[in-house]
XYZ file of N, CA and C in Angstrom:
567
model
N -11.397 -31.173 2.183
C -10.102 -31.737 2.466
C -9.048 -30.710 2.034
N -8.161 -30.303 2.922
C -7.087 -29.392 2.523
C -6.104 -30.080 1.573
N -5.575 -29.322 0.619
C -4.586 -29.842 -0.313
C -3.356 -28.947 -0.301
N -2.224 -29.540 -0.616
C -0.973 -28.790 -0.693
C -0.049 -29.534 -1.635
N 1.203 -29.128 -1.655
C 2.203 -29.798 -2.485
C 3.510 -29.865 -1.714
N 4.285 -30.880 -2.019
C 5.619 -31.022 -1.447
C 6.601 -31.124 -2.609
N 7.887 -31.130 -2.300
C 8.872 -31.254 -3.371
C 8.754 -32.595 -4.095
N 8.230 -33.616 -3.420
C 8.059 -34.936 -4.042
C 6.695 -35.086 -4.725
N 5.749 -34.228 -4.399
C 4.387 -34.298 -4.945
C 3.997 -32.877 -5.358
N 4.356 -32.507 -6.589
C 4.314 -31.111 -7.025
C 3.131 -30.785 -7.926
N 2.635 -29.532 -7.777
C 1.583 -29.017 -8.668
C 2.048 -29.112 -10.113
N 3.325 -28.786 -10.346
C 3.860 -28.748 -11.702
C 3.766 -30.105 -12.390
N 3.692 -31.175 -11.618
C 3.583 -32.523 -12.174
C 2.150 -33.033 -12.163
N 1.181 -32.129 -11.928
C -0.237 -32.469 -11.868
C -0.520 -33.451 -10.733
N 0.109 -33.175 -9.591
C -0.065 -33.992 -8.395
C -0.292 -33.060 -7.216
N -0.967 -33.554 -6.193
C -1.158 -32.783 -4.975
C -1.297 -33.711 -3.784
N -1.073 -33.146 -2.596
C -1.175 -33.913 -1.363
C -2.558 -33.663 -0.772
N -3.268 -34.751 -0.482
C -4.565 -34.670 0.190
C -4.312 -34.828 1.688
N -4.696 -33.842 2.490
C -4.448 -33.846 3.932
C -5.704 -34.261 4.691
N -5.523 -35.036 5.752
C -6.624 -35.338 6.656
C -7.566 -36.444 6.203
N -7.162 -37.262 5.253
C -8.012 -38.392 4.874
C -7.960 -39.448 5.972
N -9.046 -40.181 6.189
C -9.019 -41.261 7.189
C -7.986 -42.323 6.811
N -7.405 -42.957 7.814
C -6.431 -44.024 7.570
C -7.045 -45.090 6.661
N -6.292 -45.514 5.686
C -6.756 -46.555 4.772
C -7.596 -46.048 3.620
N -7.927 -44.768 3.601
C -8.748 -44.222 2.512
C -7.956 -44.247 1.208
N -8.625 -44.601 0.136
C -8.024 -44.595 -1.188
C -8.981 -43.881 -2.132
N -8.694 -42.604 -2.439
C -9.606 -41.838 -3.294
C -9.412 -42.059 -4.796
N -8.690 -43.104 -5.192
C -8.487 -43.375 -6.616
C -9.848 -43.481 -7.309
N -10.000 -42.737 -8.399
C -11.249 -42.731 -9.158
C -12.263 -41.714 -8.678
N -12.041 -41.122 -7.522
C -12.965 -40.128 -6.971
C -12.681 -38.772 -7.618
N -13.725 -38.004 -7.867
C -13.561 -36.675 -8.429
C -13.251 -35.676 -7.318
N -12.262 -34.822 -7.559
C -11.926 -33.729 -6.646
C -12.546 -32.457 -7.199
N -13.400 -31.837 -6.400
C -14.021 -30.568 -6.779
C -13.348 -29.495 -5.936
N -12.683 -28.542 -6.564
C -11.930 -27.515 -5.849
C -12.870 -26.478 -5.243
N -12.817 -26.402 -3.901
C -13.727 -25.539 -3.131
C -13.088 -24.210 -2.731
N -11.772 -24.166 -2.612
C -11.075 -22.946 -2.208
C -9.717 -22.935 -2.892
N -9.239 -21.760 -3.177
C -7.948 -21.615 -3.832
C -8.109 -21.116 -5.250
N -7.025 -21.091 -5.967
C -6.993 -20.505 -7.301
C -7.848 -21.239 -8.323
N -8.153 -22.504 -8.080
C -8.911 -23.298 -9.058
C -10.330 -23.598 -8.587
N -10.887 -22.746 -7.739
C -12.243 -22.935 -7.224
C -13.227 -23.140 -8.376
N -14.077 -24.154 -8.220
C -15.090 -24.448 -9.222
C -14.628 -25.445 -10.279
N -13.370 -25.794 -10.268
C -12.824 -26.756 -11.230
C -12.882 -28.163 -10.656
N -12.781 -29.186 -11.519
C -12.760 -30.562 -11.016
C -11.976 -31.480 -11.941
N -11.458 -32.530 -11.353
C -10.828 -33.641 -12.067
C -10.753 -34.821 -11.116
N -10.466 -35.991 -11.634
C -10.446 -37.208 -10.819
C -9.030 -37.534 -10.337
N -8.989 -38.360 -9.304
C -7.724 -38.905 -8.818
C -7.426 -40.144 -9.651
N -6.316 -40.131 -10.365
C -5.923 -41.250 -11.222
C -5.264 -42.363 -10.401
N -4.425 -41.970 -9.438
C -3.796 -42.931 -8.532
C -3.447 -42.207 -7.242
N -3.208 -42.998 -6.179
C -2.998 -42.401 -4.861
C -1.969 -43.201 -4.086
N -1.026 -42.499 -3.451
C -0.026 -43.115 -2.581
C -0.431 -42.826 -1.141
N -0.963 -43.831 -0.452
C -1.469 -43.645 0.907
C -0.361 -43.248 1.888
N 0.866 -43.683 1.659
C 1.970 -43.377 2.574
C 2.302 -41.891 2.581
N 2.210 -41.250 1.432
C 2.569 -39.830 1.334
C 1.351 -38.910 1.191
N 0.187 -39.488 0.857
C -1.006 -38.694 0.608
C -1.002 -38.036 -0.758
N -0.076 -38.451 -1.613
C 0.076 -37.833 -2.927
C -0.908 -38.436 -3.926
N -1.693 -37.567 -4.554
C -2.666 -37.975 -5.563
C -2.209 -37.513 -6.945
N -2.182 -38.436 -7.892
C -1.946 -38.099 -9.290
C -3.300 -37.762 -9.898
N -3.380 -36.610 -10.526
C -4.663 -36.154 -11.059
C -4.861 -36.611 -12.493
N -6.126 -36.812 -12.830
C -6.501 -37.222 -14.176
C -6.319 -36.038 -15.121
N -5.618 -36.309 -16.209
C -5.410 -35.278 -17.223
C -5.389 -35.957 -18.593
N -6.007 -35.334 -19.558
C -6.012 -35.849 -20.917
C -4.634 -35.576 -21.518
N -3.902 -36.627 -21.865
C -2.528 -36.454 -22.335
C -2.447 -35.741 -23.682
N -3.498 -35.799 -24.468
C -3.495 -35.127 -25.765
C -3.788 -33.642 -25.621
N -4.844 -33.309 -24.882
C -5.261 -31.907 -24.777
C -4.658 -31.182 -23.578
N -4.217 -31.930 -22.554
C -3.724 -31.293 -21.330
C -4.857 -30.817 -20.435
N -6.091 -31.261 -20.729
C -7.258 -30.819 -19.974
C -7.556 -31.726 -18.783
N -8.129 -31.121 -17.752
C -8.679 -31.894 -16.646
C -10.012 -32.482 -17.096
N -10.653 -33.245 -16.220
C -11.925 -33.879 -16.547
C -13.042 -32.873 -16.808
N -12.896 -31.643 -16.323
C -13.940 -30.637 -16.565
C -13.843 -30.024 -17.960
N -12.869 -30.476 -18.762
C -12.747 -30.023 -20.149
C -11.889 -28.793 -20.338
N -11.396 -28.202 -19.249
C -10.537 -27.024 -19.350
C -9.097 -27.415 -19.056
N -8.174 -26.572 -19.490
C -6.751 -26.835 -19.269
C -6.477 -27.082 -17.786
N -5.547 -27.994 -17.511
C -5.176 -28.293 -16.130
C -4.843 -27.002 -15.396
N -5.356 -26.867 -14.199
C -5.122 -25.661 -13.407
C -3.693 -25.672 -12.872
N -2.971 -24.611 -13.135
C -1.591 -24.505 -12.667
C -1.417 -23.338 -11.699
N -2.511 -22.754 -11.233
C -2.427 -21.561 -10.394
C -2.286 -21.855 -8.904
N -2.401 -23.113 -8.497
C -2.247 -23.434 -7.067
C -0.814 -23.215 -6.616
N -0.601 -23.133 -5.313
C 0.732 -22.974 -4.761
C 1.234 -21.551 -4.784
N 0.314 -20.575 -4.815
C 0.713 -19.170 -4.749
C 1.091 -18.813 -3.314
N 2.066 -17.938 -3.162
C 2.520 -17.515 -1.844
C 1.605 -16.406 -1.333
N 0.998 -16.634 -0.178
C 0.106 -15.647 0.427
C 0.900 -14.624 1.237
N 1.867 -15.107 2.017
C 2.680 -14.183 2.806
C 4.005 -14.820 3.184
N 4.954 -13.962 3.541
C 6.269 -14.371 4.027
C 6.455 -13.674 5.368
N 6.529 -14.445 6.435
C 6.595 -13.887 7.783
C 7.979 -14.130 8.367
N 8.677 -13.054 8.759
C 10.010 -13.170 9.329
C 9.899 -13.774 10.727
N 10.547 -14.923 10.922
C 10.602 -15.591 12.221
C 11.862 -15.142 12.958
N 12.982 -15.107 12.242
C 14.251 -14.617 12.782
C 14.903 -13.780 11.694
N 15.288 -12.547 12.035
C 15.817 -11.604 11.050
C 17.249 -11.833 10.643
N 17.969 -12.691 11.377
C 19.354 -12.972 11.037
C 20.233 -11.742 11.153
N 21.371 -11.773 10.468
C 22.305 -10.641 10.458
C 23.140 -10.695 9.193
N 23.750 -9.576 8.868
C 24.633 -9.514 7.710
C 23.934 -9.307 6.390
N 22.694 -8.827 6.422
C 21.967 -8.573 5.181
C 22.179 -7.137 4.736
N 22.029 -6.889 3.466
C 22.278 -5.585 2.874
C 21.272 -4.572 3.401
N 21.738 -3.606 4.230
C 20.799 -2.620 4.782
C 20.113 -1.832 3.676
N 18.841 -1.579 3.876
C 18.079 -0.858 2.859
C 17.951 0.615 3.191
N 18.515 1.040 4.324
C 18.484 2.463 4.669
C 17.084 3.022 4.725
N 16.140 2.212 5.209
C 14.755 2.660 5.292
C 14.002 2.421 3.999
N 14.739 2.227 2.904
C 14.092 1.932 1.625
C 13.854 0.429 1.549
N 13.194 0.008 0.534
C 12.903 -1.407 0.360
C 13.897 -1.993 -0.637
N 14.483 -3.118 -0.278
C 15.403 -3.808 -1.160
C 14.577 -4.850 -1.928
N 14.563 -4.791 -3.229
C 13.655 -5.635 -4.019
C 14.249 -6.947 -4.488
N 15.368 -7.356 -3.919
C 16.041 -8.539 -4.440
C 15.717 -9.823 -3.698
N 14.484 -10.042 -3.318
C 14.089 -11.319 -2.718
C 14.393 -12.415 -3.728
N 14.966 -13.517 -3.271
C 15.233 -14.610 -4.198
C 14.738 -15.928 -3.618
N 14.379 -16.829 -4.513
C 13.932 -18.160 -4.127
C 15.162 -19.053 -4.067
N 15.384 -19.689 -2.911
C 16.515 -20.587 -2.736
C 16.120 -21.992 -3.156
N 14.957 -22.461 -2.704
C 14.462 -23.776 -3.104
C 12.959 -23.814 -2.958
N 12.344 -24.823 -3.488
C 10.897 -24.977 -3.514
C 10.520 -25.364 -4.917
N 10.764 -26.604 -5.256
C 10.689 -27.056 -6.633
C 9.323 -26.829 -7.255
N 9.359 -26.492 -8.523
C 8.152 -26.375 -9.312
C 7.552 -24.988 -9.375
N 7.887 -24.119 -8.455
C 7.262 -22.803 -8.421
C 7.834 -21.840 -9.436
N 6.989 -20.887 -9.830
C 7.403 -19.848 -10.770
C 6.766 -18.513 -10.395
N 7.485 -17.433 -10.628
C 6.907 -16.101 -10.596
C 6.867 -15.356 -9.280
N 7.398 -15.900 -8.186
C 7.358 -15.192 -6.910
C 8.262 -13.971 -6.967
N 7.737 -12.841 -6.533
C 8.535 -11.621 -6.401
C 8.158 -10.969 -5.081
N 9.136 -10.372 -4.441
C 8.868 -9.726 -3.171
C 9.961 -8.761 -2.802
N 9.775 -8.119 -1.676
C 10.723 -7.119 -1.208
C 11.179 -7.445 0.204
N 12.427 -7.154 0.474
C 13.001 -7.339 1.810
C 13.241 -5.963 2.414
N 12.912 -5.795 3.677
C 13.241 -4.570 4.397
C 14.270 -4.957 5.447
N 15.432 -4.276 5.403
C 16.555 -4.595 6.282
C 16.919 -3.345 7.070
N 17.077 -3.508 8.394
C 17.430 -2.341 9.219
C 18.928 -2.032 9.103
N 19.355 -0.946 9.736
C 20.744 -0.488 9.647
C 21.730 -1.499 10.223
N 21.279 -2.390 11.096
C 22.137 -3.419 11.675
C 22.228 -4.671 10.801
N 21.560 -4.688 9.660
C 21.624 -5.829 8.754
C 20.641 -6.946 9.070
N 19.608 -6.650 9.890
C 18.570 -7.647 10.209
C 17.366 -7.432 9.288
N 16.831 -8.526 8.791
C 15.618 -8.447 7.970
C 14.441 -8.220 8.914
N 13.701 -7.140 8.686
C 12.560 -6.818 9.555
C 11.223 -7.101 8.890
N 11.232 -7.322 7.595
C 9.978 -7.624 6.908
C 10.231 -8.124 5.497
N 9.294 -8.904 5.012
C 9.326 -9.388 3.627
C 7.898 -9.278 3.106
N 7.751 -8.640 1.963
C 6.430 -8.435 1.376
C 6.339 -9.142 0.031
N 5.225 -9.797 -0.210
C 4.983 -10.462 -1.494
C 4.338 -9.457 -2.440
N 4.983 -9.210 -3.588
C 4.378 -8.322 -4.586
C 3.723 -9.124 -5.707
N 4.273 -10.289 -6.022
C 3.691 -11.210 -6.996
C 3.742 -12.603 -6.370
N 2.574 -13.250 -6.163
C 2.544 -14.506 -5.410
C 3.057 -15.735 -6.156
N 3.245 -15.635 -7.458
C 3.708 -16.791 -8.211
C 2.696 -17.927 -8.164
N 3.134 -19.117 -8.522
C 2.266 -20.301 -8.536
C 3.122 -21.558 -8.493
N 2.494 -22.654 -8.113
C 3.073 -23.995 -8.105
C 4.191 -24.181 -7.082
N 4.224 -23.335 -6.025
C 5.232 -23.520 -4.985
C 4.801 -24.632 -4.034
N 5.780 -25.210 -3.362
C 5.531 -26.306 -2.441
C 5.773 -25.857 -1.005
N 5.447 -26.732 -0.063
C 5.671 -26.442 1.349
C 7.150 -26.263 1.666
N 8.035 -26.736 0.798
C 9.471 -26.644 1.029
C 10.116 -25.368 0.524
N 9.330 -24.373 0.146
C 9.865 -23.119 -0.383
C 10.772 -22.442 0.638
N 11.960 -22.045 0.199
C 12.903 -21.287 1.026
C 13.276 -20.038 0.244
N 13.214 -18.877 0.903
C 13.564 -17.612 0.258
C 14.755 -16.982 0.965
N 15.387 -16.026 0.294
C 16.539 -15.342 0.856
C 16.497 -13.869 0.476
N 17.152 -13.067 1.298
C 17.328 -11.647 1.014
C 18.802 -11.422 0.701
N 19.138 -10.317 0.021
C 20.532 -10.083 -0.373
C 21.449 -9.937 0.832
N 22.594 -10.590 0.748
C 23.621 -10.514 1.769
C 24.406 -9.221 1.588
N 25.010 -8.740 2.671
C 25.861 -7.553 2.575
C 27.049 -7.822 1.657
N 27.375 -9.085 1.436
C 28.478 -9.443 0.536
C 28.032 -9.522 -0.917
N 26.763 -9.305 -1.173
C 26.262 -9.479 -2.532
C 26.538 -8.279 -3.426
N 27.215 -7.243 -2.904
C 27.478 -6.038 -3.695
C 28.969 -5.868 -3.972
N 29.722 -6.951 -4.007
C 31.162 -6.872 -4.261
C 31.924 -7.265 -3.016
N 32.402 -6.291 -2.298
C 33.148 -6.562 -1.062
C 32.170 -6.669 0.104
N 32.550 -7.463 1.094
C 31.703 -7.609 2.279
C 31.725 -6.341 3.113
N 30.556 -5.918 3.532
C 30.456 -4.798 4.464
C 30.768 -5.321 5.860
N 30.985 -4.452 6.845
C 31.307 -4.925 8.196
C 30.294 -5.923 8.746
N 29.061 -5.856 8.295
C 28.042 -6.780 8.803
C 28.317 -8.217 8.355
N 29.159 -8.409 7.322
C 29.478 -9.760 6.852
C 28.409 -10.289 5.912
N 28.463 -11.589 5.663
C 27.485 -12.165 4.759
C 26.230 -12.561 5.537
N 25.094 -12.482 4.873
C 23.815 -12.742 5.524
C 23.664 -14.175 5.992
N 23.166 -14.328 7.216
C 22.888 -15.656 7.747
C 21.842 -15.546 8.849
N 21.214 -16.671 9.147
C 20.272 -16.728 10.260
C 18.857 -16.299 9.943
N 18.590 -15.939 8.692
C 17.232 -15.533 8.333
C 16.311 -16.749 8.320
N 15.183 -16.635 8.972
C 14.168 -17.672 8.953
C 12.845 -17.018 8.595
N 12.248 -17.485 7.519
C 10.989 -16.924 7.030
C 9.955 -18.037 6.954
N 8.798 -17.791 7.552
C 7.682 -18.737 7.452
C 6.912 -18.415 6.183
N 6.804 -19.406 5.308
C 6.103 -19.235 4.043
C 4.674 -19.721 4.219
N 3.708 -18.875 3.885
C 2.296 -19.248 3.953
C 1.764 -19.279 2.524
N 1.383 -20.473 2.077
C 0.799 -20.612 0.747
C -0.694 -20.341 0.816
N -1.263 -19.835 -0.271
C -2.702 -19.599 -0.303
C -3.414 -20.922 -0.088
N -4.393 -20.942 0.830
C -5.074 -22.202 1.127
C -5.883 -22.715 -0.059
N -5.921 -24.022 -0.157
C -6.726 -24.672 -1.192
C -7.372 -25.897 -0.565
N -8.582 -26.203 -0.991
C -9.250 -27.405 -0.492
C -10.130 -27.976 -1.585
N -10.447 -29.258 -1.410
C -11.290 -29.957 -2.371
C -12.374 -30.720 -1.639
N -13.456 -30.970 -2.343
C -14.483 -31.900 -1.872
C -14.307 -33.170 -2.684
N -14.409 -34.310 -2.024
C -14.338 -35.587 -2.723
C -15.755 -35.963 -3.124
N -15.963 -36.163 -4.414
C -17.295 -36.377 -4.963
C -17.382 -37.791 -5.540
N -18.416 -38.526 -5.138
C -18.571 -39.914 -5.591
C -19.003 -39.987 -7.053
N -19.747 -39.027 -7.532
C -20.199 -39.022 -8.916
C -20.069 -37.627 -9.491
N -19.919 -37.529 -10.784
C -19.771 -36.238 -11.435
C -20.753 -36.139 -12.590
N -21.497 -35.059 -12.645
C -22.396 -34.798 -13.746
C -21.580 -34.294 -14.924
N -21.671 -34.941 -16.047
C -20.946 -34.564 -17.253
C -21.888 -33.725 -18.116
N -21.607 -32.439 -18.187
C -22.466 -31.523 -18.931
C -22.569 -31.880 -20.406
N -21.465 -32.315 -21.003
C -21.436 -32.585 -22.433
C -22.406 -33.660 -22.880
N -22.494 -34.776 -22.104
C -23.352 -35.866 -22.554
C -24.477 -36.188 -21.563
N -24.536 -35.439 -20.448
C -25.611 -35.625 -19.495
C -25.460 -36.872 -18.612
N -24.295 -37.451 -18.594
C -24.096 -38.666 -17.798
C -23.523 -38.332 -16.416
N -23.614 -39.321 -15.514
C -23.038 -39.180 -14.183
C -21.861 -40.114 -14.082
């Protein structure tokens, strides 16, 4: 089952969106075993589930902060895999063939650590965005921006940056829903 996060159902809050479940499915109490993504091989249970949004609250020990597998809750999901320019816009700070490193996050609640570079042509259009540090805990609502020509004091003839559209691709993650879990510590299922 593919998993993701939205601004209302965030990794940072130990919640995730389960995609593609059959209508009426309620995975409350089911163990999620992470099959792909930053937390591969980890597991924890669904504590509660909102069928309308697909948002699952994950089981976490409130004292230790651990998932059911006994390790600290995984916070590495939601890393940015790539940023693809859909529309380059205009009025961005030209990089003169060099790379402008001032990529900034406009919105996308819960995420931390994203860093990247913007490449802007002489006409002020963004021609590429590269991820140098993917960060973590970003949601599907992530919006990024490149520096405007007005960001250096006075506006250059190109004006202030507008019209940039970037498709954000988060690193894929998926889980298997498991009816029973073998507990290594006590040998129980």
